[in-house]
Every structure is written in structure tokens, then in C-alpha cells.
XYZ file of C-alpha atoms in Angstrom:
580
model
C 28.771 -8.138 6.771
C 28.322 -7.681 3.015
C 24.816 -6.578 2.048
C 24.721 -8.898 -0.996
C 24.120 -11.834 1.360
C 20.841 -10.260 2.517
C 19.668 -10.033 -1.086
C 20.666 -13.636 -1.844
C 18.927 -15.091 1.216
C 15.844 -12.943 0.624
C 15.494 -13.987 -3.019
C 15.913 -17.678 -2.194
C 13.170 -17.523 0.454
C 10.823 -15.574 -1.854
C 11.402 -17.965 -4.769
C 10.775 -21.052 -2.635
C 7.667 -19.449 -1.157
C 6.126 -18.727 -4.553
C 7.197 -22.001 -6.182
C 6.050 -24.373 -3.445
C 4.007 -22.683 -0.712
C 1.735 -20.639 -2.991
C 1.160 -23.699 -5.208
C 0.144 -25.730 -2.159
C -2.233 -22.961 -1.010
C -3.714 -22.633 -4.517
C -4.340 -26.342 -5.029
C -5.094 -27.683 -1.550
C -6.573 -24.730 0.376
C -8.176 -22.229 -2.020
C -8.758 -24.886 -4.723
C -8.661 -22.615 -7.750
C -10.942 -23.607 -10.631
C -9.794 -22.722 -14.200
C -13.426 -22.997 -15.433
C -14.913 -20.639 -12.861
C -16.668 -17.641 -14.483
C -15.086 -14.633 -12.812
C -17.004 -11.404 -12.038
C -14.959 -9.601 -14.702
C -16.704 -11.723 -17.350
C -20.078 -12.089 -15.672
C -20.569 -8.375 -14.951
C -18.368 -6.855 -17.675
C -19.398 -3.176 -17.772
C -16.301 -1.596 -19.312
C -15.809 0.627 -16.254
C -14.953 -1.384 -13.132
C -15.519 -4.974 -14.329
C -13.030 -5.512 -17.161
C -11.366 -8.899 -17.951
C -7.627 -8.234 -17.983
C -4.554 -10.290 -18.853
C -2.790 -11.480 -15.741
C 0.487 -9.669 -16.503
C -1.334 -6.340 -16.945
C -3.472 -6.966 -13.867
C -0.387 -7.854 -11.839
C 1.017 -4.491 -12.873
C -2.132 -2.687 -11.717
C -2.402 -4.625 -8.483
C 1.238 -4.337 -7.542
C 1.447 -0.648 -8.451
C -1.674 0.037 -6.389
C -0.373 -1.674 -3.253
C 3.302 -0.716 -3.648
C 3.039 2.893 -2.578
C 5.412 4.612 -0.216
C 4.746 2.149 2.619
C 7.038 -0.793 1.632
C 9.836 1.762 1.402
C 9.046 4.011 4.337
C 8.134 1.308 6.869
C 11.417 -0.652 6.571
C 13.427 2.591 6.411
C 11.924 3.626 9.752
C 12.184 0.138 11.280
C 15.966 0.155 10.823
C 15.869 2.195 14.021
C 15.979 -1.205 15.778
C 18.686 -2.545 13.430
C 18.501 -4.350 10.094
C 18.150 -7.845 11.606
C 14.566 -7.693 12.941
C 13.379 -5.781 9.856
C 14.950 -8.318 7.481
C 13.448 -11.355 9.230
C 9.952 -9.849 9.411
C 10.009 -8.869 5.717
C 11.029 -12.265 4.339
C 8.975 -14.447 6.713
C 5.986 -12.115 6.738
C 5.889 -11.993 2.936
C 5.911 -15.771 2.471
C 3.653 -16.927 5.310
C 1.383 -13.920 5.955
C 1.223 -11.395 3.102
C 1.097 -13.965 0.299
C -1.701 -15.951 1.929
C -3.598 -12.755 2.829
C -3.398 -10.991 -0.553
C -4.064 -14.209 -2.475
C -6.921 -15.149 -0.150
C -8.802 -11.843 -0.207
C -8.651 -11.893 -4.012
C -10.067 -15.428 -4.223
C -12.727 -14.717 -1.591
C -13.922 -11.661 -3.493
C -13.888 -13.416 -6.871
C -15.986 -16.232 -5.403
C -18.495 -13.656 -4.163
C -19.328 -11.496 -7.204
C -16.314 -9.231 -6.830
C -17.649 -7.795 -3.574
C -15.333 -5.890 -1.262
C -13.987 -7.384 1.941
C -16.231 -4.994 3.883
C -19.378 -6.240 2.165
C -18.355 -9.856 2.669
C -18.212 -9.257 6.413
C -22.027 -9.018 6.362
C -22.448 -12.432 4.756
C -19.774 -14.236 6.745
C -20.160 -12.642 10.187
C -23.205 -10.346 10.273
C -24.519 -6.859 9.518
C -23.300 -5.319 12.790
C -19.758 -6.538 12.176
C -19.963 -5.264 8.607
C -20.751 -1.699 9.679
C -17.996 -1.752 12.310
C -15.554 -3.067 9.733
C -16.612 -0.511 7.126
C -15.907 2.223 9.651
C -12.379 0.895 10.262
C -11.807 0.621 6.508
C -13.111 4.149 5.980
C -10.720 5.533 8.607
C -7.844 3.538 7.107
C -8.310 4.724 3.516
C -8.800 8.261 4.812
C -5.427 7.996 6.546
C -3.852 6.490 3.414
C -5.054 9.529 1.480
C -3.696 11.954 4.085
C -0.347 10.205 4.605
C 0.396 9.642 0.918
C -0.670 13.178 -0.033
C 1.773 14.443 2.605
C 4.570 12.136 1.388
C 4.177 13.111 -2.288
C 3.936 16.835 -1.532
C 7.014 16.613 0.662
C 8.978 14.799 -2.074
C 7.938 17.366 -4.688
C 9.288 20.090 -2.416
C 12.548 18.257 -1.635
C 13.139 17.017 -5.213
C 11.530 19.500 -7.671
C 13.311 17.839 -10.602
C 10.908 14.881 -10.236
C 7.717 16.895 -10.807
C 7.744 17.180 -14.616
C 8.550 13.475 -15.275
C 5.649 12.504 -12.992
C 3.071 14.695 -14.724
C 4.247 13.679 -18.206
C 3.114 10.136 -17.376
C -0.567 11.146 -17.184
C -1.251 12.094 -20.845
C 0.954 9.234 -22.049
C -1.063 6.731 -19.956
C -4.354 8.101 -21.314
C -3.039 7.712 -24.871
C -1.939 4.135 -24.159
C -5.339 3.292 -22.659
C -7.099 4.593 -25.779
C -4.707 2.780 -28.115
C -5.019 -0.543 -26.307
C -8.746 -0.689 -25.589
C -10.081 1.175 -28.628
C -7.501 0.380 -31.299
C -6.520 -3.045 -29.852
C -2.821 -2.141 -29.808
C -0.284 -4.005 -27.695
C 0.562 -2.354 -24.371
C 4.176 -3.443 -23.871
C 5.991 -1.274 -26.425
C 4.026 1.962 -25.703
C 4.599 1.557 -21.973
C 8.345 1.074 -22.481
C 8.402 4.193 -24.671
C 6.544 6.047 -21.912
C 9.169 4.926 -19.428
C 11.954 6.131 -21.710
C 10.248 9.526 -22.044
C 9.825 9.829 -18.288
C 13.426 8.935 -17.489
C 14.736 11.078 -20.331
C 12.796 13.962 -18.821
C 14.245 13.120 -15.411
C 17.773 13.442 -16.836
C 16.904 16.844 -18.329
C 15.257 18.216 -15.199
C 18.177 17.040 -13.078
C 20.567 19.121 -15.169
C 18.415 22.088 -16.281
C 17.166 24.145 -13.345
C 14.392 26.070 -15.120
C 12.672 22.721 -15.885
C 12.437 22.018 -12.159
C 9.013 23.004 -10.792
C 10.136 24.480 -7.481
C 7.082 26.042 -5.838
C 9.056 27.014 -2.734
C 11.280 29.245 -4.854
C 8.235 30.597 -6.712
C 6.131 31.416 -3.644
C 8.873 32.283 -1.177
C 11.401 34.020 -3.378
C 14.820 34.916 -2.054
C 13.473 36.246 1.239
C 10.858 33.502 1.814
C 7.896 35.872 1.422
C 4.768 35.147 3.465
C 1.522 34.768 1.451
C -1.819 34.577 3.294
C 0.116 33.929 6.484
C 2.030 31.016 4.924
C 5.720 30.946 4.057
C 7.029 29.453 0.824
C 7.228 25.875 2.132
C 3.756 25.907 3.707
C 2.188 27.495 0.638
C 3.865 24.886 -1.560
C 2.462 22.079 0.609
C -1.010 23.559 0.288
C -0.828 23.937 -3.497
C 0.608 20.457 -4.092
C -2.002 18.793 -1.897
C -4.813 20.620 -3.727
C -3.358 19.653 -7.137
C -2.906 16.030 -6.074
C -6.446 15.674 -4.779
C -7.936 17.289 -7.900
C -5.980 14.806 -9.992
C -7.145 11.932 -7.776
C -10.768 13.070 -8.100
C -10.513 12.815 -11.879
C -8.448 9.611 -11.908
C -10.692 7.765 -9.448
C -13.877 8.509 -11.428
C -12.562 7.585 -14.885
C -13.112 4.040 -16.225
C -10.160 1.869 -15.200
C -8.981 1.340 -18.797
C -8.578 5.084 -19.476
C -5.893 5.877 -16.914
C -5.613 3.447 -13.999
C -4.640 0.276 -15.895
C -2.187 1.783 -18.430
C -0.553 4.022 -15.830
C -0.183 1.085 -13.455
C 1.261 -1.031 -16.258
C 3.861 1.677 -16.875
C 4.543 1.779 -13.137
C 5.000 -1.987 -13.023
C 7.811 -1.547 -15.558
C 9.168 1.271 -13.423
C 9.327 -1.154 -10.559
C 11.185 -3.754 -12.626
C 13.603 -1.155 -14.026
C 14.096 0.463 -10.613
C 14.702 -2.823 -8.838
C 17.079 -4.029 -11.559
C 18.938 -0.727 -11.315
C 19.290 -0.925 -7.546
C 20.101 -4.625 -7.316
C 22.606 -4.306 -10.194
C 24.249 -1.429 -8.359
C 24.279 -3.572 -5.236
C 26.077 -6.418 -7.042
C 28.649 -4.021 -8.517
C 29.370 -2.045 -5.332
C 28.836 -4.908 -2.840
C 28.628 -2.393 0.054
C 29.068 -3.414 3.658
C 26.197 -3.073 6.115
C 27.156 -0.091 8.258
C 23.930 -0.019 10.234
C 23.987 -2.404 13.230
C 22.200 -5.733 13.085
C 20.427 -4.809 16.320
C 20.278 -1.330 17.781
C 19.759 -0.921 21.514
C 17.319 1.948 22.169
C 15.579 3.212 25.270
C 12.575 5.175 24.000
C 10.574 2.738 21.826
C 10.727 -1.066 22.039
C 10.814 -3.083 18.816
C 8.356 -5.574 20.295
C 5.586 -5.323 19.200
C 5.969 -2.024 17.277
C 8.167 -3.572 14.565
C 5.146 -5.507 13.263
C 3.071 -2.379 12.713
C 5.931 -0.155 11.536
C 6.602 -2.555 8.648
C 3.167 -3.256 7.228
C 3.440 -3.197 3.426
C 6.429 -5.389 2.634
C 5.435 -7.992 5.231
C 1.603 -7.932 5.428
C -0.844 -5.091 4.891
C -4.611 -4.858 5.236
C -4.720 -2.230 2.494
C -3.728 -4.959 0.022
C -6.943 -6.807 0.835
C -8.940 -3.665 0.042
C -7.255 -3.378 -3.353
C -7.544 -7.120 -4.067
C -11.258 -7.209 -3.247
C -12.070 -3.645 -4.320
C -10.584 -3.332 -7.812
C -8.373 -6.327 -8.690
C -11.098 -8.975 -8.244
C -13.272 -7.119 -10.759
C -10.589 -7.476 -13.434
C -9.400 -11.084 -12.932
C -9.680 -12.980 -16.219
C -9.306 -16.528 -14.829
C -9.488 -17.678 -11.242
C -6.174 -19.505 -11.633
C -4.559 -16.102 -12.333
C -5.152 -15.201 -8.677
C -1.973 -16.967 -7.570
C 0.162 -14.969 -10.010
C -1.546 -11.648 -9.265
C -2.118 -12.005 -5.518
C 0.767 -14.029 -4.124
C 3.408 -12.811 -6.584
C 2.217 -9.255 -5.973
C 3.054 -9.642 -2.290
C 6.462 -11.119 -3.220
C 7.117 -8.000 -5.297
C 6.389 -5.909 -2.206
C 8.843 -8.020 -0.232
C 11.567 -7.482 -2.849
C 10.946 -3.723 -2.674
C 11.035 -3.715 1.143
C 14.264 -5.730 1.055
C 16.076 -3.185 -1.128
C 14.785 -0.417 1.144
C 16.458 -2.129 4.112
C 19.709 -2.591 2.182
C 19.752 0.967 0.777
C 19.411 2.568 4.207
C 21.650 0.041 6.000
C 24.504 0.811 3.581
C 23.968 4.586 3.309
C 26.054 5.700 6.274
C 29.830 5.669 6.546
C 29.773 3.878 9.887
C 27.520 2.841 12.778
C 28.164 6.141 14.533
C 26.758 8.137 11.615
C 23.765 5.798 11.503
C 23.021 6.316 15.202
C 23.371 10.082 14.785
C 20.747 10.067 12.014
C 18.553 7.600 13.944
C 18.962 9.304 17.301
C 15.366 8.611 18.302
C 12.206 7.146 16.775
C 10.947 10.565 15.691
C 14.152 11.241 13.757
C 13.889 7.799 12.136
C 10.300 8.491 11.074
C 10.931 11.950 9.638
C 14.130 10.986 7.824
C 13.128 7.527 6.597
C 12.076 8.425 3.056
C 14.977 10.794 2.419
C 17.398 8.168 3.751
C 16.024 5.628 1.294
C 16.243 7.976 -1.691
C 19.817 8.931 -0.849
C 20.769 5.316 -0.139
C 19.135 4.094 -3.365
C 20.903 6.837 -5.352
C 24.176 5.691 -3.798
C 23.503 2.126 -5.004
C 22.638 3.385 -8.496
C 26.072 4.978 -8.827
C 27.375 1.421 -9.090
C 26.056 1.281 -12.670
C 27.466 4.729 -13.538
C 24.325 6.804 -12.952
C 25.267 10.251 -11.582
C 23.925 10.855 -8.049
C 21.660 13.807 -8.978
C 20.022 11.881 -11.827
C 19.731 8.760 -9.650
C 17.965 10.740 -6.907
C 15.484 12.137 -9.424
C 14.744 8.731 -10.969
C 14.306 7.075 -7.566
C 11.986 9.902 -6.491
C 9.963 9.479 -9.703
C 9.544 5.774 -8.948
C 8.511 6.398 -5.327
C 6.041 9.155 -6.220
C 4.555 7.086 -9.072
C 3.713 4.257 -6.681
C 2.475 6.578 -3.957
C 0.220 8.439 -6.412
C -1.165 5.133 -7.701
C -2.038 4.063 -4.160
C -3.524 7.493 -3.489
C -6.055 7.501 -6.320
C -6.819 3.795 -5.851
C -7.499 4.544 -2.189
C -9.837 7.393 -3.159
C -11.680 5.055 -5.538
C -12.050 2.523 -2.701
C -13.213 5.263 -0.336
C -15.863 6.233 -2.881
C -17.085 2.613 -2.971
C -17.291 2.483 0.825
C -19.117 5.806 1.153
C -21.604 4.690 -1.506
C -22.075 1.387 0.314
C -22.762 3.145 3.611
C -25.207 5.476 1.825
C -26.997 2.470 0.350
C -27.089 0.691 3.715
C -28.743 3.680 5.419
C -30.856 4.607 2.370
C -29.136 7.995 1.963
C -29.234 8.148 -1.828
C -27.000 11.206 -2.424
C -23.997 9.263 -1.085
C -24.590 6.507 -3.641
C -23.886 8.966 -6.475
C -20.334 8.654 -7.819
C -19.417 12.345 -7.816
C -21.032 13.042 -4.437
C -19.194 10.133 -2.800
C -15.918 11.146 -4.479
C -16.348 14.755 -3.345
C -16.850 13.633 0.254
C -13.699 11.501 -0.004
C -11.590 14.322 -1.462
C -12.766 17.050 0.918
C -12.376 14.912 4.054
C -8.891 13.788 2.937
C -7.843 17.392 2.307
C -9.139 18.442 5.730
C -7.285 15.641 7.486
C -3.940 16.407 5.871
C -4.195 20.208 6.118
C -6.017 21.069 9.331
C -3.772 19.428 11.992
C -0.444 21.180 12.361
C 2.257 18.575 11.927
C 5.919 18.571 13.021
C 6.884 20.509 9.893
C 4.110 23.067 10.294
C 1.108 23.600 8.054
C 0.647 20.999 5.345
C 2.292 18.129 7.204
C -0.704 16.998 9.245
C -0.820 13.714 7.337
C 2.447 12.678 8.971
C 0.777 12.732 12.389
C -1.376 9.787 11.359
C 1.476 7.418 10.477
C 1.471 5.610 13.883
C -2.281 5.080 13.649
C -2.033 4.053 10.007
C 0.270 1.165 10.919
C -1.954 -0.256 13.657
C -5.196 0.195 11.684
C -3.620 -1.368 8.612
C -2.553 -4.481 10.480
C -5.913 -4.779 12.252
C -7.525 -4.761 8.832
C -5.162 -7.528 7.700
C -6.098 -9.562 10.782
C -9.827 -9.151 10.154
C -9.370 -10.095 6.489
C -7.502 -13.278 7.470
C -10.281 -14.007 9.950
C -12.898 -13.661 7.192
C -10.921 -16.011 4.938
C -10.659 -18.505 7.810
C -14.424 -18.329 8.441
C -15.087 -18.867 4.734
C -12.707 -21.841 4.570
C -14.312 -23.396 7.640
C -17.789 -22.971 6.153
C -16.515 -24.717 3.024
C -15.147 -27.580 5.132
C -11.536 -26.807 4.219
C -8.303 -26.579 6.190
C -8.111 -23.068 7.671
C -4.859 -23.589 9.614
C -2.721 -21.662 7.087
C -4.790 -18.482 7.414
C -5.713 -18.871 11.090
C -2.128 -18.968 12.434
C -0.938 -15.713 10.784
C -4.260 -14.149 11.812
C -3.631 -14.947 15.503
C -0.090 -13.571 15.280
C -1.159 -10.341 13.560
C -4.012 -9.745 15.993
C -1.797 -10.424 19.006
C 0.969 -8.043 17.933
C -1.344 -5.306 16.671
C -3.830 -5.223 19.539
C -0.957 -5.251 22.017
C 0.801 -2.402 20.188
C -2.402 -0.408 19.841
C -3.297 -0.827 23.500
C 0.155 0.391 24.530
C -0.060 3.395 22.214
C -3.617 4.418 23.117
C -3.237 3.968 26.872
C 0.374 4.989 27.489
C 1.456 7.150 24.523
C -1.574 9.085 23.288
C -3.608 9.359 26.495
C -2.031 12.706 27.487
C -4.912 14.664 26.035
C -3.690 18.003 27.267
C -0.252 17.699 25.701
C -0.935 18.235 21.994
C -3.820 18.297 19.543
C -2.062 15.458 17.727
C -2.267 13.213 20.780
C -5.959 13.988 21.155
C -6.674 13.072 17.518
C -4.675 9.846 17.757
C -6.186 8.945 21.138
C -9.788 9.387 19.960
C -9.403 7.643 16.598
C -7.148 4.947 18.034
C -9.511 4.226 20.912
C -12.544 3.943 18.618
C -10.735 1.659 16.183
C -9.403 -0.527 19.008
C -12.891 -1.028 20.495
C -14.488 -1.675 17.101
C -11.779 -4.155 16.111
C -12.156 -6.073 19.372
C -15.934 -6.104 18.872
C -15.546 -7.516 15.345
C -13.238 -10.254 16.639
C -15.822 -11.301 19.249
C -18.577 -11.346 16.618
C -16.403 -13.343 14.226
C -15.326 -15.956 16.760
C -18.944 -16.440 17.779
C -19.680 -17.362 14.153
C -16.397 -19.212 13.681
C -17.041 -21.785 16.368
C -20.560 -22.554 15.192
C -20.777 -25.967 13.573
C -22.316 -24.843 10.297
C -21.063 -25.546 6.832
C -22.114 -24.164 3.487
C -22.312 -26.298 0.370
C -19.471 -25.809 -2.111
C -19.999 -22.742 -4.263
C -21.529 -23.433 -7.659
C -18.954 -22.372 -10.304
C -21.765 -20.665 -12.263
C -22.589 -18.379 -9.357
């Protein structure tokens, strides 16, 4: 089968979903009010609450949620064939992710820009709030560990991408100053920044001394051991430290100084990258060499498919971003449809090209099955398979393979780094909120809370010994990340449903995807905790996953019971005053 048909069907479904379904949800269910005074205007502080044009905010929101996950999840899920992954991405985006991302943004905007964790207190109760905050804290901690591992690994595999990535930082700071202090337009400077980054990528691909290869620097020709670490392990350690120092600075700066302009640049990267890959797809029109369904014996697709592909179908992390940072920057409430729902469609488009890139990478089904010999091989090779598959597509528009690999890596790392420092900013909010709840004032201080977030993230990614040795501990958490992420999405949909019911509105369109997500995720988590990770004596990794997974499973089930107790009470709140 020709892969172009997947793209055509996917785009038709996404377009119909945004044009008709999101409009119905906006007008009939969420009932957006163009005159509502958003928190960005009411609490404008120039740091977190900043009214922002919807196109710029879409760029920030999408760049923050479109990390490595909408690429890595589908690339791994092809282990079961491209058919199940394709169906879950297109249907999940339209009927689950769009409603979820859109809904958490509206719910937060209607409640002073408060996070989804804080809103749990008002809608369900204080006990549920603290349980939920714990799950969120574990999730963002895992996001930090997993993405730090992914970025460090990509820097080691593709050293030509390092310099283009770091050039973006000073350019973004300059753009932020020019736009918010000198009132300059953001479009042209961001396009210039993109040209500089990609021009640098071409240079580093061809000129070896411009490639920042720490493995070669630390290991040398004989892979010298330093402090008991070989060149690869030492490189992991150094990159993770550098990344977390950067994230500390980025997550404490006002959003206009780095976060917004960098994310706006990254939103253009997404457009350019997707145009490049889809144009290459139309020129090459490659056949799908991966099987539509792949019979395996070790890991069943049901229900694990629905937690392996989170971002790109539905992701709880999106609700954290929507209610944690995006809601504080929404200029008009009616912009929520464009930012929230269309942001999830963008994730679906990215996940779709990930499926196509990997499904067309191999010469035949035999080569695919050799690379995807078991679920572990699929997980470890997923990101590299995407980068190589995407580079292969880019050759269709005459981009040399080495340059294409560098550019694709730059795009992937840019999104992953955006999610990483946004996640650290969210973790700081949560730690401060917990400190305030328990009257522990040091944790409410920005730099104290950020330090706790950075140190704990570094410990989680460095201390466990992963499958690639020291520095790859973050990879161990990927199975738990998927289940926790989807549980968070389920709880967020439950909160939206409770809010809609209290407002006397139709909650069917959030309740149905909530039931599906909870059913698949709790089933998958139970199977993993009880049957996969319960062998405590086997590995330290199993012990870590078993303990964290068990706690999260119990807490999630507890929250569901608390929520349904409230949900089935016959109490309604008066409509929210637009001036509130």
C-alpha cells in the first residue's frame, strides 16, 4: 500500500474534526464568551500572566506539548503494525485529545488561570487534590528524566545537531527583547533565526570540527575511562548537567524573555519540518514496508497501544501545560479553540508522519521484523528509526541524507527541550503549591522550588542504571510515563465532566473518552504492576517501577472514587460571572 493514502485520510479526518467537531464543542458545550476577561488581562504581571496573540500562543503551547513523545510513542507502537497506531492517532486526536486539551484550557481560564491540580480541590475536594498533585509531581518528574535522557542520547548520536540547538538560545532572547521592549514584529526575526539554525546545521553536517562530540573528547581513540566512566557515560553525565542548568535558568525567566520567542521559533520549525517531510512523501510516494498488523508473542497491543501512544492521540501532560502556562497567556477566551484543539491536531499530524517515516524506512517486512524483534528493541530503536526514516523522506526534495538527519534531529531536540523546561516550570509551581498547602514557606520560594525540581530530576535520570549503562536511567521510566500520563488525561477529563455537570451542561462528549481512557489505562497499569514489575528480586528497575506504579495506581483509583462520589451528587453551580 502507498503511504500517501495514510496522509490523505489522516488530513481529511483532522480537517473535519477541527472544522465541525471543535466548533460544536466550542459553541454548544464549552460556550466560549468573546467578552470574558481572561486571567492574562486580569492578573497581568509581565512574568507568567501575559496577554498573547493566539498565533504566538499556539506556537508556545504546541512547542511545549510536542516534545519527543508524539514521535517516539508511534515509532515504538509500530511494533504491532502501522494499522492500530494509525487508527488510534487519528481517532484519538479528534475525539479525545482535542476535547481534553481544549477543555483543560477553558476550565483553567474560567478559574483564574489555576492549574488542573488546584482545580481538583474546588471540584472534588482537598484530599483528591493532594493525591492528584502527587501523581502530577511524579509525572513531570518522569518527563524531566525521560526527555533529559532522550536529548542527551541524541546529542551523542548526532553531534552535528548540538551547535544549531544552542545558537537558538541567544537568538530567542534577542527576539524576546525586540518584541516586548521595542514592540517589533516577531515573524521576520523568527524566520531569520530558523535560517541561521538550519544554515548552521548544514555547516556542522559537513565540517567535523564544528560537531560537538563529547564522546570523542572524553573517550579519545581508546575510550579512556574518567572517574570510572567511559566516554559515552561521561558524555551522558555532562549533557544532562548542562541541560538541567539551562532548564533552571529558562524556567525561572519571565515567559517573554525566552520561552515565548523560542517556542514561536520552534512552531515555525514544526511547520518547516512537516512541510519538508510531507513534500518528500509526495515526491517519493514510498510503499509501506512495515506490516499493517504484526503478530507478536511477548507484548499484546491491547491495551498497551493506548499508553504507548500518548502524545499524538491524547496526553495528560497537555492538560498541565494548558492549565499551567497557556491559560495565563490567553488573550480572548474564543482563542482557546484555536490554541487548544488545533494544538492537539498539530500533535496528530506529527504523530502521523512518525508512523509513515518508520513504516517506509525498511526495505521489506523482513528487515522491519528484524529491527522490531521484540518490544525492547522497538523501544530502544524508536527514535533513531524515526530520524533515519524522516531523513529518507527528506531526500525526496533533494536534501542530502546527512544534512536531513541533522535538521530532523534539531527539530526533535528543540521540541523535547521546550517540553523539558516547561515541565520544570510546572514542577516548580506544584512544589510551591504543596509548600503553601502544608505551610512550608521555603518551598514557596521560586529558586528553592526550582532547585528541588532540578536536583530530583537529575537524581532520577542518573542514579538508576539503565539498559545503556550510566546516564540512561530515564529510559527505565518510559513504561510508567505512558500509564501515568494517560491516567492524568483521564482525571482531567473527569474534572471537566464534573465542571460541565455543575454548570448544567452536556458532559457526554468528555465523559465517554474519559471512560475509555480510564478503562484502557487502569487495565494496562494493573497488568504491568502485578505481572510485569512484581518480580522485585529481578532488577532494581523492576523495583522502582513496581513501587511507583503501585502508588500511582492506588492514588488514581482513590481519586476516581472521590470524583464519582461528587459527580453523582445532584448539585449545580450558577453560571460563572464573566467578570470573575
